[in-house]
mmCIF file of C-alpha atoms in Angstrom:
data_model
loop_
_atom_site.group_PDB
_atom_site.id
_atom_site.type_symbol
_atom_site.label_atom_id
_atom_site.label_comp_id
_atom_site.label_asym_id
_atom_site.label_seq_id
_atom_site.Cartn_x
_atom_site.Cartn_y
_atom_site.Cartn_z
ATOM 1 C CA UNK A 5 42.358 -63.701 34.910
ATOM 2 C CA UNK A 6 45.804 -65.509 37.218
ATOM 3 C CA UNK A 7 43.320 -68.457 37.704
ATOM 4 C CA UNK A 8 41.898 -68.451 33.469
ATOM 5 C CA UNK A 9 46.135 -67.793 32.152
ATOM 6 C CA UNK A 10 46.639 -70.969 35.136
ATOM 7 C CA UNK A 11 44.201 -73.740 33.565
ATOM 8 C CA UNK A 12 46.482 -74.694 30.721
ATOM 9 C CA UNK A 13 48.688 -75.777 32.919
ATOM 10 C CA UNK A 14 46.580 -77.922 34.422
ATOM 11 C CA UNK A 15 44.726 -78.648 31.870
ATOM 12 C CA UNK A 16 47.562 -79.933 29.724
ATOM 13 C CA UNK A 17 48.474 -83.109 31.500
ATOM 14 C CA UNK A 18 44.820 -83.720 32.190
ATOM 15 C CA UNK A 19 44.894 -85.667 29.185
ATOM 16 C CA UNK A 20 44.398 -89.343 28.051
ATOM 17 C CA UNK A 21 40.291 -89.010 27.506
ATOM 18 C CA UNK A 22 40.719 -89.922 23.755
ATOM 19 C CA UNK A 23 42.981 -93.128 24.207
ATOM 20 C CA UNK A 24 39.341 -95.117 23.976
ATOM 21 C CA UNK A 25 38.807 -94.256 20.235
ATOM 22 C CA UNK A 26 41.830 -95.410 18.754
ATOM 23 C CA UNK A 27 41.312 -99.068 19.736
ATOM 24 C CA UNK A 28 37.528 -99.055 18.717
ATOM 25 C CA UNK A 29 38.723 -100.981 15.312
ATOM 26 C CA UNK A 30 40.498 -103.756 17.365
ATOM 27 C CA UNK A 31 37.063 -104.940 19.083
ATOM 28 C CA UNK A 32 33.766 -106.526 18.654
ATOM 29 C CA UNK A 33 31.301 -104.038 19.929
ATOM 30 C CA UNK A 34 33.353 -101.029 19.050
ATOM 31 C CA UNK A 35 29.987 -98.803 18.471
ATOM 32 C CA UNK A 36 29.082 -99.149 22.568
ATOM 33 C CA UNK A 37 33.332 -100.165 23.836
ATOM 34 C CA UNK A 38 34.366 -97.407 22.866
ATOM 35 C CA UNK A 39 32.506 -94.352 24.067
ATOM 36 C CA UNK A 40 32.557 -96.348 27.202
ATOM 37 C CA UNK A 41 36.531 -96.698 27.209
ATOM 38 C CA UNK A 42 36.765 -93.098 26.648
ATOM 39 C CA UNK A 43 34.104 -91.912 29.254
ATOM 40 C CA UNK A 44 36.109 -94.552 31.722
ATOM 41 C CA UNK A 45 39.414 -92.732 30.940
ATOM 42 C CA UNK A 46 38.434 -89.085 31.671
ATOM 43 C CA UNK A 47 37.685 -90.185 35.017
ATOM 44 C CA UNK A 48 40.457 -92.573 35.859
ATOM 45 C CA UNK A 49 43.135 -90.023 34.021
ATOM 46 C CA UNK A 50 41.643 -87.024 35.944
ATOM 47 C CA UNK A 51 41.255 -88.476 39.088
ATOM 48 C CA UNK A 52 44.771 -89.790 39.050
ATOM 49 C CA UNK A 53 46.344 -86.536 37.574
ATOM 50 C CA UNK A 54 44.277 -84.299 40.349
ATOM 51 C CA UNK A 55 45.909 -86.442 42.689
ATOM 52 C CA UNK A 56 48.710 -85.897 41.541
ATOM 53 C CA UNK A 57 48.809 -82.061 41.875
ATOM 54 C CA UNK A 58 47.468 -82.159 44.846
ATOM 55 C CA UNK A 59 50.617 -84.187 46.007
ATOM 56 C CA UNK A 60 52.727 -82.018 44.653
ATOM 57 C CA UNK A 61 51.339 -78.488 45.687
ATOM 58 C CA UNK A 62 51.962 -79.928 49.068
ATOM 59 C CA UNK A 63 55.360 -81.342 49.039
ATOM 60 C CA UNK A 64 55.828 -77.402 47.964
ATOM 61 C CA UNK A 65 58.294 -76.578 51.077
ATOM 62 C CA UNK A 66 59.316 -73.144 49.899
ATOM 63 C CA UNK A 67 57.481 -71.630 47.022
ATOM 64 C CA UNK A 68 59.768 -68.790 46.800
ATOM 65 C CA UNK A 69 63.240 -71.580 45.857
ATOM 66 C CA UNK A 70 60.485 -73.102 43.321
ATOM 67 C CA UNK A 71 60.391 -69.943 41.301
ATOM 68 C CA UNK A 72 63.711 -68.677 41.952
ATOM 69 C CA UNK A 73 66.296 -68.218 39.057
ATOM 70 C CA UNK A 74 68.863 -69.329 41.025
ATOM 71 C CA UNK A 75 68.479 -73.139 43.407
ATOM 72 C CA UNK A 76 70.794 -75.817 43.353
ATOM 73 C CA UNK A 77 68.758 -77.832 40.568
ATOM 74 C CA UNK A 78 69.442 -75.437 38.202
ATOM 75 C CA UNK A 79 66.931 -72.355 38.564
ATOM 76 C CA UNK A 80 63.749 -71.243 36.253
ATOM 77 C CA UNK A 81 60.478 -72.691 35.511
ATOM 78 C CA UNK A 82 62.316 -76.198 33.591
ATOM 79 C CA UNK A 83 64.028 -76.854 36.932
ATOM 80 C CA UNK A 84 60.972 -76.318 38.937
ATOM 81 C CA UNK A 85 59.747 -79.921 39.830
ATOM 82 C CA UNK A 86 63.092 -80.721 40.585
ATOM 83 C CA UNK A 87 63.545 -77.750 43.079
ATOM 84 C CA UNK A 88 60.572 -79.164 44.724
ATOM 85 C CA UNK A 89 61.661 -83.157 45.061
ATOM 86 C CA UNK A 90 64.896 -81.274 46.990
ATOM 87 C CA UNK A 91 62.938 -78.757 49.067
ATOM 88 C CA UNK A 92 60.635 -81.995 50.125
ATOM 89 C CA UNK A 93 64.007 -84.266 50.876
ATOM 90 C CA UNK A 94 66.133 -82.305 52.516
ATOM 91 C CA UNK A 95 63.704 -80.998 54.655
ATOM 92 C CA UNK A 96 62.520 -84.277 55.767
ATOM 93 C CA UNK A 97 65.510 -86.489 55.228
ATOM 94 C CA UNK A 98 68.792 -84.064 54.935
ATOM 95 C CA UNK A 99 69.006 -85.840 51.654
ATOM 96 C CA UNK A 100 67.446 -83.456 48.897
ATOM 97 C CA UNK A 101 70.083 -84.344 45.647
ATOM 98 C CA UNK A 102 69.610 -88.247 45.987
ATOM 99 C CA UNK A 103 65.436 -88.249 46.145
ATOM 100 C CA UNK A 104 65.732 -85.148 43.434
ATOM 101 C CA UNK A 105 67.931 -87.553 41.147
ATOM 102 C CA UNK A 106 64.998 -90.712 41.827
ATOM 103 C CA UNK A 107 61.952 -89.093 41.582
ATOM 104 C CA UNK A 108 63.503 -86.999 38.733
ATOM 105 C CA UNK A 109 64.492 -89.800 36.741
ATOM 106 C CA UNK A 110 60.827 -91.270 37.406
ATOM 107 C CA UNK A 111 59.489 -88.467 36.193
ATOM 108 C CA UNK A 112 61.410 -88.550 32.785
ATOM 109 C CA UNK A 113 60.645 -92.374 33.075
ATOM 110 C CA UNK A 114 56.784 -91.777 33.101
ATOM 111 C CA UNK A 115 57.533 -88.789 30.250
ATOM 112 C CA UNK A 116 59.057 -91.307 27.997
ATOM 113 C CA UNK A 117 57.170 -94.358 28.157
ATOM 114 C CA UNK A 118 53.969 -91.728 27.607
ATOM 115 C CA UNK A 119 55.508 -90.599 24.616
ATOM 116 C CA UNK A 120 55.752 -94.253 23.546
ATOM 117 C CA UNK A 121 52.626 -93.949 23.526
ATOM 118 C CA UNK A 122 51.672 -91.144 21.699
ATOM 119 C CA UNK A 123 53.606 -92.032 19.373
ATOM 120 C CA UNK A 124 51.691 -95.489 18.802
ATOM 121 C CA UNK A 125 48.297 -93.273 18.692
ATOM 122 C CA UNK A 126 49.619 -90.724 16.315
ATOM 123 C CA UNK A 127 50.369 -93.680 13.381
ATOM 124 C CA UNK A 128 47.316 -94.974 14.397
ATOM 125 C CA UNK A 129 46.125 -92.139 13.263
ATOM 126 C CA UNK A 130 48.775 -91.942 10.082
ATOM 127 C CA UNK A 131 48.163 -95.520 9.273
ATOM 128 C CA UNK A 132 44.241 -94.680 9.099
ATOM 129 C CA UNK A 133 44.296 -91.457 7.666
ATOM 130 C CA UNK A 134 46.249 -93.094 4.902
ATOM 131 C CA UNK A 135 44.543 -96.324 4.262
ATOM 132 C CA UNK A 136 41.516 -93.942 4.066
ATOM 133 C CA UNK A 137 43.543 -91.965 0.846
ATOM 134 C CA UNK A 138 43.882 -88.843 2.596
ATOM 135 C CA UNK A 139 47.621 -88.166 3.532
ATOM 136 C CA UNK A 140 49.806 -87.588 1.158
ATOM 137 C CA UNK A 141 52.051 -91.090 0.074
ATOM 138 C CA UNK A 142 49.685 -92.849 1.510
ATOM 139 C CA UNK A 143 50.748 -95.974 -0.259
ATOM 140 C CA UNK A 144 54.187 -95.543 1.336
ATOM 141 C CA UNK A 145 52.846 -94.725 5.329
ATOM 142 C CA UNK A 146 50.304 -98.188 4.586
ATOM 143 C CA UNK A 147 52.803 -101.091 4.579
ATOM 144 C CA UNK A 148 53.103 -103.313 6.858
ATOM 145 C CA UNK A 149 55.093 -106.065 8.278
ATOM 146 C CA UNK A 150 54.434 -109.138 7.499
ATOM 147 C CA UNK A 151 54.167 -110.752 10.776
ATOM 148 C CA UNK A 152 53.293 -108.355 13.333
ATOM 149 C CA UNK A 153 51.405 -106.572 10.887
ATOM 150 C CA UNK A 154 52.963 -103.111 12.344
ATOM 151 C CA UNK A 155 52.699 -100.162 9.985
ATOM 152 C CA UNK A 156 56.070 -99.345 10.672
ATOM 153 C CA UNK A 157 56.649 -96.601 7.669
ATOM 154 C CA UNK A 158 53.632 -94.723 9.685
ATOM 155 C CA UNK A 159 55.664 -95.643 12.958
ATOM 156 C CA UNK A 160 59.121 -94.263 11.469
ATOM 157 C CA UNK A 161 57.589 -90.972 9.934
ATOM 158 C CA UNK A 162 55.764 -90.132 13.107
ATOM 159 C CA UNK A 163 58.876 -90.279 14.928
ATOM 160 C CA UNK A 164 60.915 -88.513 12.753
ATOM 161 C CA UNK A 165 58.298 -86.336 11.935
ATOM 162 C CA UNK A 166 58.033 -85.069 16.327
ATOM 163 C CA UNK A 167 61.980 -85.623 16.758
ATOM 164 C CA UNK A 168 62.176 -82.858 13.950
ATOM 165 C CA UNK A 169 58.831 -80.381 15.319
ATOM 166 C CA UNK A 170 60.165 -80.956 18.793
ATOM 167 C CA UNK A 171 64.360 -79.765 18.016
ATOM 168 C CA UNK A 172 63.043 -75.774 18.005
ATOM 169 C CA UNK A 173 62.841 -76.316 21.937
ATOM 170 C CA UNK A 174 65.949 -77.065 22.837
ATOM 171 C CA UNK A 175 67.600 -73.484 22.744
ATOM 172 C CA UNK A 176 64.408 -71.677 23.456
ATOM 173 C CA UNK A 177 61.503 -71.784 26.001
ATOM 174 C CA UNK A 178 59.249 -69.911 23.195
ATOM 175 C CA UNK A 179 59.978 -72.559 21.114
ATOM 176 C CA UNK A 180 58.987 -74.956 23.979
ATOM 177 C CA UNK A 181 55.795 -73.205 25.037
ATOM 178 C CA UNK A 182 54.037 -73.030 21.639
ATOM 179 C CA UNK A 183 55.238 -76.799 20.325
ATOM 180 C CA UNK A 184 53.128 -77.250 24.132
ATOM 181 C CA UNK A 185 50.319 -74.867 23.479
ATOM 182 C CA UNK A 186 49.635 -76.270 19.891
ATOM 183 C CA UNK A 187 49.958 -79.641 20.695
ATOM 184 C CA UNK A 188 47.485 -79.481 23.083
ATOM 185 C CA UNK A 189 45.276 -77.463 20.402
ATOM 186 C CA UNK A 190 45.258 -79.927 18.088
ATOM 187 C CA UNK A 191 44.338 -82.624 20.287
ATOM 188 C CA UNK A 192 40.891 -80.335 21.978
ATOM 189 C CA UNK A 193 39.800 -78.977 18.438
ATOM 190 C CA UNK A 194 39.100 -81.600 16.808
ATOM 191 C CA UNK A 195 36.888 -83.018 19.381
ATOM 192 C CA UNK A 196 35.559 -79.452 20.137
ATOM 193 C CA UNK A 197 34.578 -79.306 16.365
ATOM 194 C CA UNK A 198 32.754 -82.931 16.195
ATOM 195 C CA UNK A 199 30.835 -81.379 19.601
ATOM 196 C CA UNK A 200 29.598 -78.045 18.009
ATOM 197 C CA UNK A 201 28.371 -80.132 15.492
ATOM 198 C CA UNK A 202 26.412 -82.400 17.351
ATOM 199 C CA UNK A 203 25.043 -78.965 19.130
ATOM 200 C CA UNK A 204 23.895 -76.883 16.155
ATOM 201 C CA UNK A 205 22.691 -79.845 14.033
ATOM 202 C CA UNK A 206 21.113 -81.746 17.226
ATOM 203 C CA UNK A 207 17.715 -82.051 15.446
ATOM 204 C CA UNK A 208 19.332 -84.682 12.427
ATOM 205 C CA UNK A 209 20.986 -86.469 14.635
ATOM 206 C CA UNK A 210 20.390 -90.209 14.735
ATOM 207 C CA UNK A 211 21.398 -91.283 18.111
ATOM 208 C CA UNK A 212 23.582 -94.272 17.735
ATOM 209 C CA UNK A 213 24.039 -98.166 20.023
ATOM 210 C CA UNK A 214 25.245 -96.133 22.531
ATOM 211 C CA UNK A 215 23.544 -91.853 23.858
ATOM 212 C CA UNK A 216 23.250 -90.219 26.592
ATOM 213 C CA UNK A 217 20.123 -89.406 25.526
ATOM 214 C CA UNK A 218 19.002 -85.378 26.269
ATOM 215 C CA UNK A 219 21.817 -85.112 29.344
ATOM 216 C CA UNK A 220 24.172 -85.785 25.916
ATOM 217 C CA UNK A 221 23.433 -82.296 24.411
ATOM 218 C CA UNK A 222 23.957 -80.618 27.500
ATOM 219 C CA UNK A 223 27.329 -82.726 28.375
ATOM 220 C CA UNK A 224 28.494 -81.534 24.723
ATOM 221 C CA UNK A 225 27.607 -78.241 25.063
ATOM 222 C CA UNK A 226 29.838 -77.842 28.296
ATOM 223 C CA UNK A 227 32.796 -80.004 26.439
ATOM 224 C CA UNK A 228 32.355 -77.612 23.545
ATOM 225 C CA UNK A 229 32.222 -74.531 25.335
ATOM 226 C CA UNK A 230 35.242 -76.099 27.077
ATOM 227 C CA UNK A 231 37.356 -76.868 24.125
ATOM 228 C CA UNK A 232 37.184 -73.744 22.762
ATOM 229 C CA UNK A 233 38.112 -72.080 26.078
ATOM 230 C CA UNK A 234 41.245 -74.032 26.458
ATOM 231 C CA UNK A 235 42.557 -73.314 22.510
ATOM 232 C CA UNK A 236 41.850 -69.756 23.319
ATOM 233 C CA UNK A 237 43.797 -69.576 26.262
ATOM 234 C CA UNK A 238 46.759 -71.461 25.013
ATOM 235 C CA UNK A 239 47.243 -68.753 23.014
ATOM 236 C CA UNK A 240 47.880 -66.071 25.510
ATOM 237 C CA UNK A 241 51.889 -65.532 25.926
ATOM 238 C CA UNK A 242 53.001 -66.650 28.667
ATOM 239 C CA UNK A 243 54.186 -63.728 30.441
ATOM 240 C CA UNK A 244 54.196 -59.719 30.340
ATOM 241 C CA UNK A 245 55.209 -57.783 28.856
ATOM 242 C CA UNK A 246 54.787 -58.994 25.304
ATOM 243 C CA UNK A 247 57.774 -59.257 23.186
ATOM 244 C CA UNK A 248 59.109 -61.400 20.583
ATOM 245 C CA UNK A 249 60.909 -63.741 23.440
ATOM 246 C CA UNK A 250 57.807 -63.952 25.146
ATOM 247 C CA UNK A 251 55.144 -63.662 22.349
ATOM 248 C CA UNK A 252 53.423 -67.127 21.936
ATOM 249 C CA UNK A 253 54.049 -68.508 18.351
ATOM 250 C CA UNK A 254 51.479 -70.548 19.096
ATOM 251 C CA UNK A 255 48.262 -69.266 16.362
ATOM 252 C CA UNK A 256 51.176 -68.739 14.287
ATOM 253 C CA UNK A 257 52.135 -72.625 14.154
ATOM 254 C CA UNK A 258 48.728 -74.079 13.859
ATOM 255 C CA UNK A 259 47.762 -71.438 11.257
ATOM 256 C CA UNK A 260 50.218 -72.412 9.378
ATOM 257 C CA UNK A 261 49.671 -76.510 9.826
ATOM 258 C CA UNK A 262 45.905 -75.280 8.834
ATOM 259 C CA UNK A 263 47.025 -73.494 5.510
ATOM 260 C CA UNK A 264 49.214 -76.573 4.772
ATOM 261 C CA UNK A 265 46.368 -79.179 5.222
ATOM 262 C CA UNK A 266 43.189 -76.761 2.958
ATOM 263 C CA UNK A 267 46.251 -76.650 0.277
ATOM 264 C CA UNK A 268 46.656 -80.009 0.315
ATOM 265 C CA UNK A 269 42.946 -80.424 0.108
ATOM 266 C CA UNK A 270 42.183 -78.626 -3.069
ATOM 267 C CA UNK A 271 44.532 -79.866 -4.913
ATOM 268 C CA UNK A 272 44.905 -83.807 -4.155
ATOM 269 C CA UNK A 273 43.016 -84.679 -0.984
ATOM 270 C CA UNK A 274 39.181 -83.588 -2.363
ATOM 271 C CA UNK A 275 39.747 -86.100 -5.352
ATOM 272 C CA UNK A 276 41.088 -88.776 -3.414
ATOM 273 C CA UNK A 277 39.205 -89.068 0.152
ATOM 274 C CA UNK A 278 35.891 -90.135 0.201
ATOM 275 C CA UNK A 279 35.741 -90.631 3.731
ATOM 276 C CA UNK A 280 36.772 -93.121 6.221
ATOM 277 C CA UNK A 281 36.491 -97.241 4.572
ATOM 278 C CA UNK A 282 33.769 -99.023 6.469
ATOM 279 C CA UNK A 283 34.965 -102.927 5.034
ATOM 280 C CA UNK A 284 38.650 -104.266 4.941
ATOM 281 C CA UNK A 285 37.499 -107.496 2.801
ATOM 282 C CA UNK A 286 39.822 -106.932 0.220
ATOM 283 C CA UNK A 287 43.104 -105.292 1.174
ATOM 284 C CA UNK A 288 44.565 -105.239 -2.618
ATOM 285 C CA UNK A 289 41.815 -102.428 -2.867
ATOM 286 C CA UNK A 290 43.075 -100.511 0.157
ATOM 287 C CA UNK A 291 46.900 -100.048 -1.394
ATOM 288 C CA UNK A 292 48.073 -102.608 1.440
ATOM 289 C CA UNK A 293 51.825 -103.382 0.476
ATOM 290 C CA UNK A 294 53.404 -105.678 3.017
ATOM 291 C CA UNK A 295 57.073 -104.121 3.423
#
C-alpha cells in the first residue's frame, strides 16, 4: 500500500510523452513523425527524471530533517527539496544556506520554463478546439496576430484561467494537492480512454502508416491499465485520518469539470462540433480573425 500511494508522486513528474502530439500539424509526415516523437519523449523524459530522482534520493543526509516541521528551510513537505540541498552542502562544504538557495533557485527556474511550455501547449489545444468549433467563444479564441500568426487570445485566456485556478493553493495545501492531482488525471485520462477504445474495438481498428503491429495491443492495454490505476490513486487522500483538511478534493473538482463539459455539449457543442477540421484551405470558413 505504501508503494501504491507513493507511485502518484513519482508518476506526476514523468510527464512529457504527449509533447510530440502538439506539433504534428507543423510537420509534413505527421502520421509517422508524431508517434515516433511521442515514443522518444517517453524514454527521454523517463530517463532524465529517474536519474534526477535517484540523485536526489542519495543526496538525503538525514531523513528526519527532510520530514521535520521545524528546519532551517521552513519545515514540512513544501521545503523538503530545499532541506535536502541544505543538508548536502552543509555536510560537504559547511555552507548549506548558499547551496540551498542556488539549487532551489535552479529548480524554481526549471519550473518557470516548464510552465511556459505548459501554457504554450494548453493554448495550442484551446486554439485547436476553438478552430473546430468545440469551445464557447470560439471566434474570440481563434484570433491570430497579423505577423507571427500566434493565437494571442487563446494564450491570454489560458494564462488567466490557470492563474485563477491555482490561487486557492496559495493558502491551502489541500487545494494544492487537489489541483496537482486533477492536473495529472486530466493529462493521463484522455490517453487512457483512447487506449481502452483501441483495445475494445481492436477488430475494427485500421492501422495507419505507423503501427506497432500485434505488439501495439499489449502495449496499449498495459498503458490503459497504468493510466487508469494512476487516475484512481491520485484520488486517494494524502494523509490519514481523513478529515476536511486532509480529504483529496480532486474527484469533486474533476466531476465538476466533467459536468460542465456535458452541459455545454448538450446545450451547444453537439450542434456545432463535428470533429476536427482536416483541410485548412479557406481561412474565412474557419472564422480566422487576425488580431
